[in-house]
Amino acid sequence: MISIKLALPPALLALALASLLLAGPASAAEADHAYLQGDPLPLYFNKVGPYHNPQETYEYFTLPFCAPEGGVEGGAGVEGGAKYPTKYPTKYAGLGEVLEGHGFVHSGMSVQFATPQRAQPLCRVVLTEEEADVFKHAVLHHYWYQMYLDDLPVWGMVGEIYEHPTLAAATEGGGADAAAATTTAGVPASDPFKLYIYTHKRLSVAYNGNRVIEVNLTSQDPKLIEAGATLDFSYDVLWQETTKPFDTRFERYLDYSFFEHQIHWFSIFNSFMMVIFLVGIVAIILVRTLRNDYAKYMRDEEDLDETERGVGEESGWKQVHGDVFRSPPRLKVFAALYGAGHQLIALCLMLIFLSIASTLYVHRGAVVTTFIVCYGITSTWSGYMSGSFYKQHFYPRPSPGWIPTMCLTASIFPVASFGVLFSLNTVSLSYGSRSIPTTAAISLVLLWLFVAVPLTVGGTLLGRHLAPSASWPCRYVQRHTAPVLFGTAASERQ
């Protein structure tokens, strides 16, 4: 028997690990979005929250809706309401989806491709006083929820507020009438509004051939929310054929007010060339002017004649030209920030280019996933710029302290990001809102340790060995400073 061993480089192993962490499994039908008549289509609930604060989201079954088979358990809830832990089937979400706040749970609704279903019952719920208070809080704060059918999002409101008609007529003028309306119009002061919850969902699905093209939701059959009320939840699924192609099904989610106008490429190109021309003229003038100044400042003081030694007519940056290229007091921190800034610029440019060249908006979490991958790739550039910049301040002598500089470059942005993320996650947990799970946080740390850090180390080594020598355009004033970070003086090269 012949055994074959494949030795993969560490970089490929790291990329393979990143792919496994960022991607999520999917069935064959869900992956290619092709179905046969009667095939089941899973309908997932994603999140629920107040309409006027989209960042505050909760799990859908935080509200006492009908849960799928498997049952639910009671517990602490939102704003003192009922909470339902996950004993029902859920869908695995990739790292990008989790960081965007997505979390999918099966709705319990039976949806079959191209098969109409009418008046399908879900369950019957008799509201307790606690559950009624939860629904009232949700309706008063205009809670909405999000569902996904074949990766197409659809939104609906939990309920609606009906103002008492007598109260509405009395409060049209506002002011004092509004304050006295609850007593003079015969409306109880403690209950000027009636809160209703929608108990029926009607899904209208358009399909073309064997693919789902469009999904719409209509909420119907509002019922009054009160303790002891019996709510019969149900749903419809209606199907209709359409001629819209599958490739354009996400265009309805774009901002039509922005995309409805044609792009005048000739005008854009004309303006771009005009800007380039004007900038080129200004740059030529500045270069010719600064070249003479640089030649003057590179000469020794003894070589200057009487007219060139005067500084009275110098102004602006010329008066501090000797301090511009001098080592800063904290060279390690400055070099780390220098490398991280170059990385963020490259990251943004790469992300903008990929967003224009591809359709990232089609896939959930694709933008965040692309951001993470691009950050790992650009870590090499960060290490290179930081290492070369730090090396130039010591050239041609060795540059002590480059290892702490490399560690700072690799960690300065991630540590700050993790600090902000931890603070926001703590606030979310304290309010019971949806937060980033521990597994996602561990995945981010692993990606940073096994992808970003090694690439930063490689970039730093390349920068130290391939960086050109320092070629400052003018002389600088050498000044000694006290030892700073990591016990190394920033001006050791002087």
GROMACS .gro file of C-alpha atoms in nm:
model
  494
    1MET     CA    1   0.000   0.000   0.000
    2ILE     CA    2   0.131   0.337  -0.095
    3SER     CA    3   0.061   0.617   0.150
    4ILE     CA    4   0.054   0.973   0.029
    5LYS     CA    5   0.104   1.262   0.269
    6LEU     CA    6   0.003   1.613   0.177
    7ALA     CA    7   0.186   1.882   0.369
    8LEU     CA    8  -0.007   2.206   0.356
    9PRO     CA    9   0.165   2.534   0.440
   10PRO     CA   10   0.047   2.703   0.759
   11ALA     CA   11  -0.107   2.987   0.558
   12LEU     CA   12  -0.331   2.744   0.365
   13LEU     CA   13  -0.433   2.573   0.688
   14ALA     CA   14  -0.522   2.912   0.835
   15LEU     CA   15  -0.729   3.003   0.531
   16ALA     CA   16  -0.905   2.665   0.547
   17LEU     CA   17  -0.987   2.729   0.914
   18ALA     CA   18  -1.120   3.074   0.824
   19SER     CA   19  -1.342   2.924   0.553
   20LEU     CA   20  -1.489   2.672   0.796
   21LEU     CA   21  -1.558   2.940   1.055
   22LEU     CA   22  -1.710   3.191   0.814
   23ALA     CA   23  -1.928   2.958   0.609
   24GLY     CA   24  -2.238   2.775   0.722
   25PRO     CA   25  -2.386   2.448   0.595
   26ALA     CA   26  -2.694   2.442   0.374
   27SER     CA   27  -2.904   2.175   0.210
   28ALA     CA   28  -2.882   2.114  -0.163
   29ALA     CA   29  -3.217   2.278  -0.235
   30GLU     CA   30  -3.139   2.581  -0.021
   31ALA     CA   31  -2.794   2.614  -0.179
   32ASP     CA   32  -2.904   2.623  -0.545
   33HIS     CA   33  -3.256   2.761  -0.478
   34ALA     CA   34  -3.411   2.505  -0.714
   35TYR     CA   35  -3.721   2.312  -0.604
   36LEU     CA   36  -3.976   2.068  -0.740
   37GLN     CA   37  -4.347   2.105  -0.682
   38GLY     CA   38  -4.429   1.996  -0.330
   39ASP     CA   39  -4.075   2.028  -0.197
   40PRO     CA   40  -4.065   2.176   0.155
   41LEU     CA   41  -3.938   2.532   0.189
   42PRO     CA   42  -3.819   2.614   0.540
   43LEU     CA   43  -3.958   2.942   0.669
   44TYR     CA   44  -3.737   3.095   0.937
   45PHE     CA   45  -3.806   3.367   1.189
   46ASN     CA   46  -3.506   3.592   1.238
   47LYS     CA   47  -3.563   3.865   1.494
   48VAL     CA   48  -3.814   4.100   1.649
   49GLY     CA   49  -3.771   4.448   1.790
   50PRO     CA   50  -3.895   4.809   1.800
   51TYR     CA   51  -3.936   4.970   1.460
   52HIS     CA   52  -3.780   5.301   1.568
   53ASN     CA   53  -3.465   5.134   1.707
   54PRO     CA   54  -3.345   4.872   1.457
   55GLN     CA   55  -3.034   4.796   1.666
   56GLU     CA   56  -3.246   4.663   1.952
   57THR     CA   57  -3.347   4.312   1.848
   58TYR     CA   58  -3.462   3.998   2.029
   59GLU     CA   59  -3.529   3.639   1.940
   60TYR     CA   60  -3.869   3.598   1.780
   61PHE     CA   61  -4.002   3.362   2.047
   62THR     CA   62  -3.912   3.610   2.317
   63LEU     CA   63  -4.273   3.712   2.256
   64PRO     CA   64  -4.534   3.444   2.348
   65PHE     CA   65  -4.610   3.341   1.990
   66CYS     CA   66  -4.681   2.986   1.881
   67ALA     CA   67  -4.361   2.783   1.889
   68PRO     CA   68  -4.284   2.489   1.658
   69GLU     CA   69  -4.309   2.130   1.768
   70GLY     CA   70  -4.085   2.039   2.059
   71GLY     CA   71  -4.242   2.274   2.311
   72VAL     CA   72  -4.107   2.573   2.495
   73GLU     CA   73  -4.019   2.653   2.852
   74GLY     CA   74  -4.101   2.962   3.053
   75GLY     CA   75  -3.853   3.197   3.214
   76ALA     CA   76  -3.744   3.557   3.246
   77GLY     CA   77  -3.834   3.782   2.955
   78VAL     CA   78  -3.820   4.116   2.781
   79GLU     CA   79  -3.938   4.407   2.993
   80GLY     CA   80  -4.065   4.158   3.252
   81GLY     CA   81  -4.243   3.940   2.996
   82ALA     CA   82  -4.216   3.573   2.907
   83LYS     CA   83  -3.906   3.424   2.748
   84TYR     CA   84  -3.890   3.103   2.549
   85PRO     CA   85  -3.550   2.927   2.536
   86THR     CA   86  -3.449   2.742   2.223
   87LYS     CA   87  -3.584   2.386   2.219
   88TYR     CA   88  -3.710   2.428   1.863
   89PRO     CA   89  -3.510   2.367   1.542
   90THR     CA   90  -3.267   2.640   1.448
   91LYS     CA   91  -3.057   2.712   1.142
   92TYR     CA   92  -2.681   2.751   1.167
   93ALA     CA   93  -2.567   3.100   1.078
   94GLY     CA   94  -2.220   3.185   0.954
   95LEU     CA   95  -1.990   3.420   1.142
   96GLY     CA   96  -2.084   3.715   0.921
   97GLU     CA   97  -2.455   3.655   0.980
   98VAL     CA   98  -2.406   3.627   1.356
   99LEU     CA   99  -2.209   3.953   1.369
  100GLU     CA  100  -2.490   4.124   1.176
  101GLY     CA  101  -2.737   4.010   1.442
  102HIS     CA  102  -2.909   3.728   1.253
  103GLY     CA  103  -3.036   3.417   1.428
  104PHE     CA  104  -3.274   3.179   1.254
  105VAL     CA  105  -3.535   2.952   1.408
  106HIS     CA  106  -3.790   2.745   1.220
  107SER     CA  107  -4.135   2.903   1.214
  108GLY     CA  108  -4.327   2.576   1.239
  109MET     CA  109  -4.521   2.669   0.923
  110SER     CA  110  -4.542   2.409   0.650
  111VAL     CA  111  -4.456   2.573   0.318
  112GLN     CA  112  -4.439   2.358   0.004
  113PHE     CA  113  -4.317   2.482  -0.332
  114ALA     CA  114  -4.597   2.580  -0.574
  115THR     CA  115  -4.859   2.428  -0.342
  116PRO     CA  116  -5.125   2.670  -0.212
  117GLN     CA  117  -5.229   2.633   0.150
  118ARG     CA  118  -5.527   2.813   0.298
  119ALA     CA  119  -5.636   2.871   0.657
  120GLN     CA  120  -5.368   2.650   0.809
  121PRO     CA  121  -5.396   2.659   1.189
  122LEU     CA  122  -5.084   2.706   1.401
  123CYS     CA  123  -5.208   2.693   1.758
  124ARG     CA  124  -5.449   2.841   2.009
  125VAL     CA  125  -5.316   3.056   2.290
  126VAL     CA  126  -5.506   3.176   2.596
  127LEU     CA  127  -5.324   3.486   2.714
  128THR     CA  128  -5.224   3.514   3.074
  129GLU     CA  129  -5.190   3.856   3.229
  130GLU     CA  130  -4.813   3.836   3.195
  131GLU     CA  131  -4.827   3.738   2.827
  132ALA     CA  132  -5.082   4.009   2.754
  133ASP     CA  133  -4.848   4.268   2.907
  134VAL     CA  134  -4.565   4.145   2.683
  135PHE     CA  135  -4.777   4.180   2.369
  136LYS     CA  136  -4.904   4.523   2.480
  137HIS     CA  137  -4.548   4.643   2.531
  138ALA     CA  138  -4.453   4.514   2.186
  139VAL     CA  139  -4.746   4.681   2.010
  140LEU     CA  140  -4.706   5.010   2.196
  141HIS     CA  141  -4.341   5.024   2.086
  142HIS     CA  142  -4.426   4.926   1.728
  143TYR     CA  143  -4.243   4.596   1.729
  144TRP     CA  144  -4.176   4.439   1.391
  145TYR     CA  145  -4.038   4.098   1.300
  146GLN     CA  146  -3.839   3.955   1.011
  147MET     CA  147  -3.877   3.623   0.833
  148TYR     CA  148  -3.676   3.451   0.560
  149LEU     CA  149  -3.811   3.224   0.288
  150ASP     CA  150  -3.550   3.088   0.047
  151ASP     CA  151  -3.308   3.360   0.167
  152LEU     CA  152  -3.562   3.634   0.080
  153PRO     CA  153  -3.643   3.865   0.371
  154VAL     CA  154  -3.996   3.972   0.455
  155TRP     CA  155  -4.114   4.198   0.735
  156GLY     CA  156  -4.433   4.233   0.934
  157MET     CA  157  -4.572   4.424   1.233
  158VAL     CA  158  -4.668   4.246   1.554
  159GLY     CA  159  -4.987   4.445   1.592
  160GLU     CA  160  -5.139   4.788   1.569
  161ILE     CA  161  -5.285   5.059   1.790
  162TYR     CA  162  -5.646   5.168   1.752
  163GLU     CA  163  -5.724   5.502   1.911
  164HIS     CA  164  -6.072   5.542   2.058
  165PRO     CA  165  -6.281   5.726   1.792
  166THR     CA  166  -6.432   5.966   2.046
  167LEU     CA  167  -6.087   6.040   2.183
  168ALA     CA  168  -5.948   6.094   1.833
  169ALA     CA  169  -6.218   6.353   1.756
  170ALA     CA  170  -6.163   6.529   2.086
  171THR     CA  171  -5.786   6.548   2.051
  172GLU     CA  172  -5.772   6.689   1.699
  173GLY     CA  173  -5.717   7.038   1.837
  174GLY     CA  174  -5.455   6.923   2.089
  175GLY     CA  175  -5.367   7.134   2.393
  176ALA     CA  176  -5.614   7.133   2.679
  177ASP     CA  177  -5.865   6.926   2.483
  178ALA     CA  178  -5.619   6.642   2.467
  179ALA     CA  179  -5.568   6.649   2.843
  180ALA     CA  180  -5.937   6.649   2.925
  181ALA     CA  181  -6.053   6.416   2.650
  182THR     CA  182  -6.008   6.096   2.850
  183THR     CA  183  -6.262   6.214   3.109
  184THR     CA  184  -6.511   6.420   2.907
  185ALA     CA  185  -6.536   6.177   2.612
  186GLY     CA  186  -6.623   5.879   2.829
  187VAL     CA  187  -6.294   5.701   2.763
  188PRO     CA  188  -6.113   5.543   3.059
  189ALA     CA  189  -5.806   5.750   3.144
  190SER     CA  190  -5.600   5.435   3.194
  191ASP     CA  191  -5.693   5.285   2.855
  192PRO     CA  192  -5.726   5.556   2.586
  193PHE     CA  193  -5.601   5.313   2.317
  194LYS     CA  194  -5.696   4.963   2.211
  195LEU     CA  195  -5.407   4.733   2.129
  196TYR     CA  196  -5.454   4.457   1.876
  197ILE     CA  197  -5.228   4.174   1.763
  198TYR     CA  198  -5.234   4.016   1.419
  199THR     CA  199  -5.315   3.646   1.435
  200HIS     CA  200  -5.312   3.556   1.065
  201LYS     CA  201  -5.020   3.571   0.822
  202ARG     CA  202  -5.076   3.554   0.447
  203LEU     CA  203  -4.769   3.479   0.239
  204SER     CA  204  -4.788   3.560  -0.132
  205VAL     CA  205  -4.502   3.387  -0.315
  206ALA     CA  206  -4.415   3.446  -0.680
  207TYR     CA  207  -4.213   3.181  -0.863
  208ASN     CA  208  -4.060   3.134  -1.207
  209GLY     CA  209  -4.005   2.774  -1.310
  210ASN     CA  210  -3.848   2.598  -1.015
  211ARG     CA  211  -3.723   2.906  -0.828
  212VAL     CA  212  -3.874   3.147  -0.578
  213ILE     CA  213  -3.867   3.506  -0.704
  214GLU     CA  214  -4.065   3.721  -0.463
  215VAL     CA  215  -4.227   3.696  -0.119
  216ASN     CA  216  -4.484   3.932   0.033
  217LEU     CA  217  -4.650   3.921   0.373
  218THR     CA  218  -4.993   4.052   0.471
  219SER     CA  219  -5.090   4.058   0.840
  220GLN     CA  220  -5.461   4.007   0.903
  221ASP     CA  221  -5.727   3.927   1.161
  222PRO     CA  222  -5.633   4.162   1.448
  223LYS     CA  223  -5.746   4.053   1.794
  224LEU     CA  224  -5.775   4.261   2.108
  225ILE     CA  225  -5.493   4.203   2.357
  226GLU     CA  226  -5.627   4.136   2.707
  227ALA     CA  227  -5.577   3.878   2.977
  228GLY     CA  228  -5.787   3.568   2.915
  229ALA     CA  229  -5.828   3.636   2.541
  230THR     CA  230  -5.812   3.334   2.312
  231LEU     CA  231  -5.591   3.383   2.008
  232ASP     CA  232  -5.609   3.142   1.714
  233PHE     CA  233  -5.294   3.184   1.506
  234SER     CA  234  -5.308   3.072   1.143
  235TYR     CA  235  -5.148   3.134   0.803
  236ASP     CA  236  -5.203   3.116   0.426
  237VAL     CA  237  -4.953   3.048   0.150
  238LEU     CA  238  -5.055   3.164  -0.198
  239TRP     CA  239  -4.850   3.100  -0.513
  240GLN     CA  240  -4.848   3.280  -0.845
  241GLU     CA  241  -4.625   3.256  -1.151
  242THR     CA  242  -4.414   3.545  -1.272
  243THR     CA  243  -4.182   3.618  -1.562
  244LYS     CA  244  -3.917   3.797  -1.354
  245PRO     CA  245  -3.575   3.631  -1.386
  246PHE     CA  246  -3.410   3.475  -1.085
  247ASP     CA  247  -3.096   3.690  -1.115
  248THR     CA  248  -3.290   4.011  -1.049
  249ARG     CA  249  -3.499   3.902  -0.753
  250PHE     CA  250  -3.300   4.113  -0.505
  251GLU     CA  251  -3.338   4.435  -0.702
  252ARG     CA  252  -3.670   4.508  -0.530
  253TYR     CA  253  -3.480   4.554  -0.202
  254LEU     CA  254  -3.257   4.827  -0.343
  255ASP     CA  255  -3.324   5.197  -0.305
  256TYR     CA  256  -3.521   5.279  -0.619
  257SER     CA  257  -3.501   5.654  -0.555
  258PHE     CA  258  -3.125   5.621  -0.601
  259PHE     CA  259  -3.106   5.361  -0.878
  260GLU     CA  260  -3.396   5.479  -1.093
  261HIS     CA  261  -3.182   5.746  -1.261
  262GLN     CA  262  -2.937   5.653  -1.533
  263ILE     CA  263  -2.569   5.706  -1.461
  264HIS     CA  264  -2.409   5.955  -1.700
  265TRP     CA  265  -2.070   5.792  -1.739
  266PHE     CA  266  -1.944   6.050  -1.988
  267SER     CA  267  -2.006   6.336  -1.743
  268ILE     CA  268  -1.835   6.144  -1.464
  269PHE     CA  269  -1.534   6.068  -1.686
  270ASN     CA  270  -1.517   6.430  -1.803
  271SER     CA  271  -1.524   6.563  -1.447
  272PHE     CA  272  -1.266   6.306  -1.336
  273MET     CA  273  -1.024   6.403  -1.613
  274MET     CA  274  -1.072   6.774  -1.535
  275VAL     CA  275  -0.988   6.713  -1.169
  276ILE     CA  276  -0.680   6.509  -1.264
  277PHE     CA  277  -0.565   6.787  -1.499
  278LEU     CA  278  -0.603   7.062  -1.238
  279VAL     CA  279  -0.440   6.857  -0.964
  280GLY     CA  280  -0.149   6.780  -1.199
  281ILE     CA  281  -0.091   7.148  -1.271
  282VAL     CA  282  -0.094   7.238  -0.900
  283ALA     CA  283   0.137   6.944  -0.821
  284ILE     CA  284   0.392   7.054  -1.085
  285ILE     CA  285   0.400   7.406  -0.942
  286LEU     CA  286   0.441   7.278  -0.585
  287VAL     CA  287   0.713   7.030  -0.681
  288ARG     CA  288   0.918   7.295  -0.859
  289THR     CA  289   0.884   7.529  -0.561
  290LEU     CA  290   0.959   7.268  -0.295
  291ARG     CA  291   1.253   7.123  -0.485
  292ASN     CA  292   1.449   7.445  -0.437
  293ASP     CA  293   1.359   7.455  -0.068
  294TYR     CA  294   1.463   7.093  -0.019
  295ALA     CA  295   1.797   7.157  -0.192
  296LYS     CA  296   1.856   7.453   0.039
  297TYR     CA  297   1.776   7.262   0.359
  298MET     CA  298   1.994   6.966   0.261
  299ARG     CA  299   2.302   7.188   0.243
  300ASP     CA  300   2.519   7.254   0.545
  301GLU     CA  301   2.496   7.587   0.721
  302GLU     CA  302   2.852   7.678   0.618
  303ASP     CA  303   2.768   7.639   0.249
  304LEU     CA  304   2.487   7.895   0.261
  305ASP     CA  305   2.557   8.250   0.158
  306GLU     CA  306   2.442   8.557   0.347
  307THR     CA  307   2.112   8.588   0.160
  308GLU     CA  308   2.019   8.222   0.218
  309ARG     CA  309   2.090   8.224   0.591
  310GLY     CA  310   1.816   8.469   0.676
  311VAL     CA  311   1.506   8.314   0.824
  312GLY     CA  312   1.300   8.625   0.865
  313GLU     CA  313   1.119   8.575   0.537
  314GLU     CA  314   1.051   8.205   0.602
  315SER     CA  315   0.704   8.112   0.723
  316GLY     CA  316   0.482   7.812   0.773
  317TRP     CA  317   0.635   7.466   0.761
  318LYS     CA  318   0.976   7.608   0.664
  319GLN     CA  319   1.030   7.730   1.019
  320VAL     CA  320   0.989   7.377   1.161
  321HIS     CA  321   1.145   7.181   0.874
  322GLY     CA  322   1.413   7.047   1.105
  323ASP     CA  323   1.155   6.878   1.330
  324VAL     CA  324   0.927   6.726   1.064
  325PHE     CA  325   1.124   6.407   0.999
  326ARG     CA  326   1.272   6.369   1.345
  327SER     CA  327   1.175   6.054   1.539
  328PRO     CA  328   0.863   6.109   1.750
  329PRO     CA  329   0.884   6.059   2.127
  330ARG     CA  330   0.695   5.726   2.103
  331LEU     CA  331   0.822   5.581   1.779
  332LYS     CA  332   0.685   5.230   1.845
  333VAL     CA  333   0.328   5.350   1.894
  334PHE     CA  334   0.357   5.587   1.600
  335ALA     CA  335   0.487   5.309   1.372
  336ALA     CA  336   0.205   5.077   1.484
  337LEU     CA  337  -0.055   5.345   1.412
  338TYR     CA  338   0.117   5.416   1.080
  339GLY     CA  339   0.087   5.051   0.976
  340ALA     CA  340  -0.271   5.014   1.105
  341GLY     CA  341  -0.375   5.327   0.916
  342HIS     CA  342  -0.233   5.195   0.591
  343GLN     CA  343  -0.413   4.866   0.654
  344LEU     CA  344  -0.749   5.037   0.709
  345ILE     CA  345  -0.707   5.242   0.391
  346ALA     CA  346  -0.625   4.929   0.190
  347LEU     CA  347  -0.912   4.745   0.360
  348CYS     CA  348  -1.168   5.012   0.273
  349LEU     CA  349  -1.050   5.037  -0.087
  350MET     CA  350  -1.061   4.660  -0.129
  351LEU     CA  351  -1.407   4.636   0.027
  352ILE     CA  352  -1.542   4.918  -0.192
  353PHE     CA  353  -1.401   4.753  -0.504
  354LEU     CA  354  -1.550   4.414  -0.416
  355SER     CA  355  -1.886   4.575  -0.337
  356ILE     CA  356  -1.890   4.741  -0.679
  357ALA     CA  357  -1.759   4.441  -0.872
  358SER     CA  358  -1.986   4.183  -0.707
  359THR     CA  359  -2.331   4.153  -0.548
  360LEU     CA  360  -2.247   4.129  -0.180
  361TYR     CA  361  -2.594   4.256  -0.084
  362VAL     CA  362  -2.749   3.932  -0.212
  363HIS     CA  363  -2.601   3.714   0.063
  364ARG     CA  364  -2.663   3.769   0.433
  365GLY     CA  365  -2.349   3.857   0.624
  366ALA     CA  366  -2.141   3.877   0.305
  367VAL     CA  367  -2.022   4.231   0.375
  368VAL     CA  368  -1.902   4.147   0.726
  369THR     CA  369  -1.745   3.821   0.608
  370THR     CA  370  -1.565   4.006   0.328
  371PHE     CA  371  -1.447   4.265   0.580
  372ILE     CA  372  -1.295   3.994   0.801
  373VAL     CA  373  -1.124   3.819   0.508
  374CYS     CA  374  -0.987   4.147   0.370
  375TYR     CA  375  -0.861   4.245   0.714
  376GLY     CA  376  -0.665   3.920   0.735
  377ILE     CA  377  -0.519   3.972   0.387
  378THR     CA  378  -0.421   4.333   0.449
  379SER     CA  379  -0.244   4.240   0.773
  380THR     CA  380   0.063   4.173   0.560
  381TRP     CA  381   0.053   4.530   0.431
  382SER     CA  382   0.015   4.661   0.786
  383GLY     CA  383   0.322   4.474   0.905
  384TYR     CA  384   0.524   4.579   0.600
  385MET     CA  385   0.449   4.950   0.636
  386SER     CA  386   0.507   4.948   1.012
  387GLY     CA  387   0.831   4.749   0.991
  388SER     CA  388   0.976   4.954   0.706
  389PHE     CA  389   0.883   5.284   0.870
  390TYR     CA  390   1.041   5.180   1.200
  391LYS     CA  391   1.354   5.052   1.023
  392GLN     CA  392   1.408   5.378   0.833
  393HIS     CA  393   1.450   5.572   1.157
  394PHE     CA  394   1.754   5.359   1.250
  395TYR     CA  395   1.913   5.303   0.909
  396PRO     CA  396   2.189   5.192   0.855
  397ARG     CA  397   2.221   5.067   1.213
  398PRO     CA  398   2.012   4.778   1.356
  399SER     CA  399   1.668   4.872   1.481
  400PRO     CA  400   1.619   4.754   1.842
  401GLY     CA  401   1.265   4.711   1.968
  402TRP     CA  402   1.114   4.598   1.638
  403ILE     CA  403   0.944   4.297   1.801
  404PRO     CA  404   0.735   4.512   2.042
  405THR     CA  405   0.651   4.733   1.744
  406MET     CA  406   0.532   4.429   1.551
  407CYS     CA  407   0.318   4.315   1.846
  408LEU     CA  408   0.165   4.662   1.874
  409THR     CA  409   0.089   4.669   1.502
  410ALA     CA  410  -0.086   4.333   1.516
  411SER     CA  411  -0.295   4.416   1.822
  412ILE     CA  412  -0.364   4.789   1.834
  413PHE     CA  413  -0.673   4.786   1.612
  414PRO     CA  414  -0.813   4.443   1.716
  415VAL     CA  415  -0.778   4.520   2.088
  416ALA     CA  416  -0.962   4.851   2.047
  417SER     CA  417  -1.232   4.679   1.840
  418PHE     CA  418  -1.272   4.397   2.092
  419GLY     CA  419  -1.300   4.652   2.371
  420VAL     CA  420  -1.586   4.834   2.197
  421LEU     CA  421  -1.750   4.503   2.106
  422PHE     CA  422  -1.728   4.375   2.463
  423SER     CA  423  -1.880   4.696   2.601
  424LEU     CA  424  -2.172   4.687   2.356
  425ASN     CA  425  -2.224   4.316   2.421
  426THR     CA  426  -2.237   4.379   2.795
  427VAL     CA  427  -2.506   4.643   2.745
  428SER     CA  428  -2.704   4.407   2.520
  429LEU     CA  429  -2.687   4.127   2.775
  430SER     CA  430  -2.797   4.357   3.055
  431TYR     CA  431  -3.110   4.453   2.859
  432GLY     CA  432  -3.181   4.098   2.739
  433SER     CA  433  -3.134   4.199   2.376
  434ARG     CA  434  -2.968   3.983   2.115
  435SER     CA  435  -2.590   3.978   2.160
  436ILE     CA  436  -2.288   3.813   2.002
  437PRO     CA  437  -2.257   3.454   2.128
  438THR     CA  438  -1.942   3.325   2.292
  439THR     CA  439  -1.865   3.093   2.001
  440ALA     CA  440  -1.857   3.386   1.757
  441ALA     CA  441  -1.622   3.581   1.986
  442ILE     CA  442  -1.391   3.278   2.012
  443SER     CA  443  -1.398   3.243   1.633
  444LEU     CA  444  -1.287   3.603   1.593
  445VAL     CA  445  -1.002   3.553   1.838
  446LEU     CA  446  -0.889   3.236   1.656
  447LEU     CA  447  -0.899   3.412   1.319
  448TRP     CA  448  -0.691   3.693   1.460
  449LEU     CA  449  -0.436   3.459   1.622
  450PHE     CA  450  -0.395   3.213   1.334
  451VAL     CA  451  -0.449   3.441   1.032
  452ALA     CA  452  -0.391   3.810   1.107
  453VAL     CA  453  -0.099   3.776   1.348
  454PRO     CA  454   0.114   3.542   1.127
  455LEU     CA  455   0.053   3.762   0.824
  456THR     CA  456   0.154   4.068   1.025
  457VAL     CA  457   0.475   3.895   1.133
  458GLY     CA  458   0.553   3.807   0.772
  459GLY     CA  459   0.484   4.161   0.657
  460THR     CA  460   0.708   4.303   0.929
  461LEU     CA  461   0.997   4.077   0.826
  462LEU     CA  462   0.952   4.180   0.464
  463GLY     CA  463   0.947   4.545   0.563
  464ARG     CA  464   1.267   4.516   0.766
  465HIS     CA  465   1.461   4.347   0.486
  466LEU     CA  466   1.311   4.498   0.172
  467ALA     CA  467   1.240   4.853   0.283
  468PRO     CA  468   1.452   5.122   0.115
  469SER     CA  469   1.688   5.336   0.317
  470ALA     CA  470   1.564   5.657   0.468
  471SER     CA  471   1.570   5.941   0.216
  472TRP     CA  472   1.426   6.239   0.393
  473PRO     CA  473   1.388   6.543   0.166
  474CYS     CA  474   1.564   6.772   0.416
  475ARG     CA  475   1.785   6.765   0.724
  476TYR     CA  476   1.633   6.722   1.068
  477VAL     CA  477   1.732   6.836   1.417
  478GLN     CA  478   1.859   6.551   1.634
  479ARG     CA  479   1.733   6.560   1.990
  480HIS     CA  480   1.758   6.298   2.260
  481THR     CA  481   1.447   6.194   2.448
  482ALA     CA  482   1.389   5.989   2.760
  483PRO     CA  483   1.324   5.614   2.730
  484VAL     CA  484   0.960   5.539   2.657
  485LEU     CA  485   0.747   5.238   2.576
  486PHE     CA  486   0.909   4.895   2.634
  487GLY     CA  487   1.216   5.066   2.785
  488THR     CA  488   1.363   5.181   2.454
  489ALA     CA  489   1.425   5.544   2.368
  490ALA     CA  490   1.250   5.666   2.056
  491SER     CA  491   1.561   5.851   1.940
  492GLU     CA  492   1.817   5.570   1.968
  493ARG     CA  493   1.912   5.625   1.609
  494GLN     CA  494   2.043   5.974   1.689
   0.00000   0.00000   0.00000
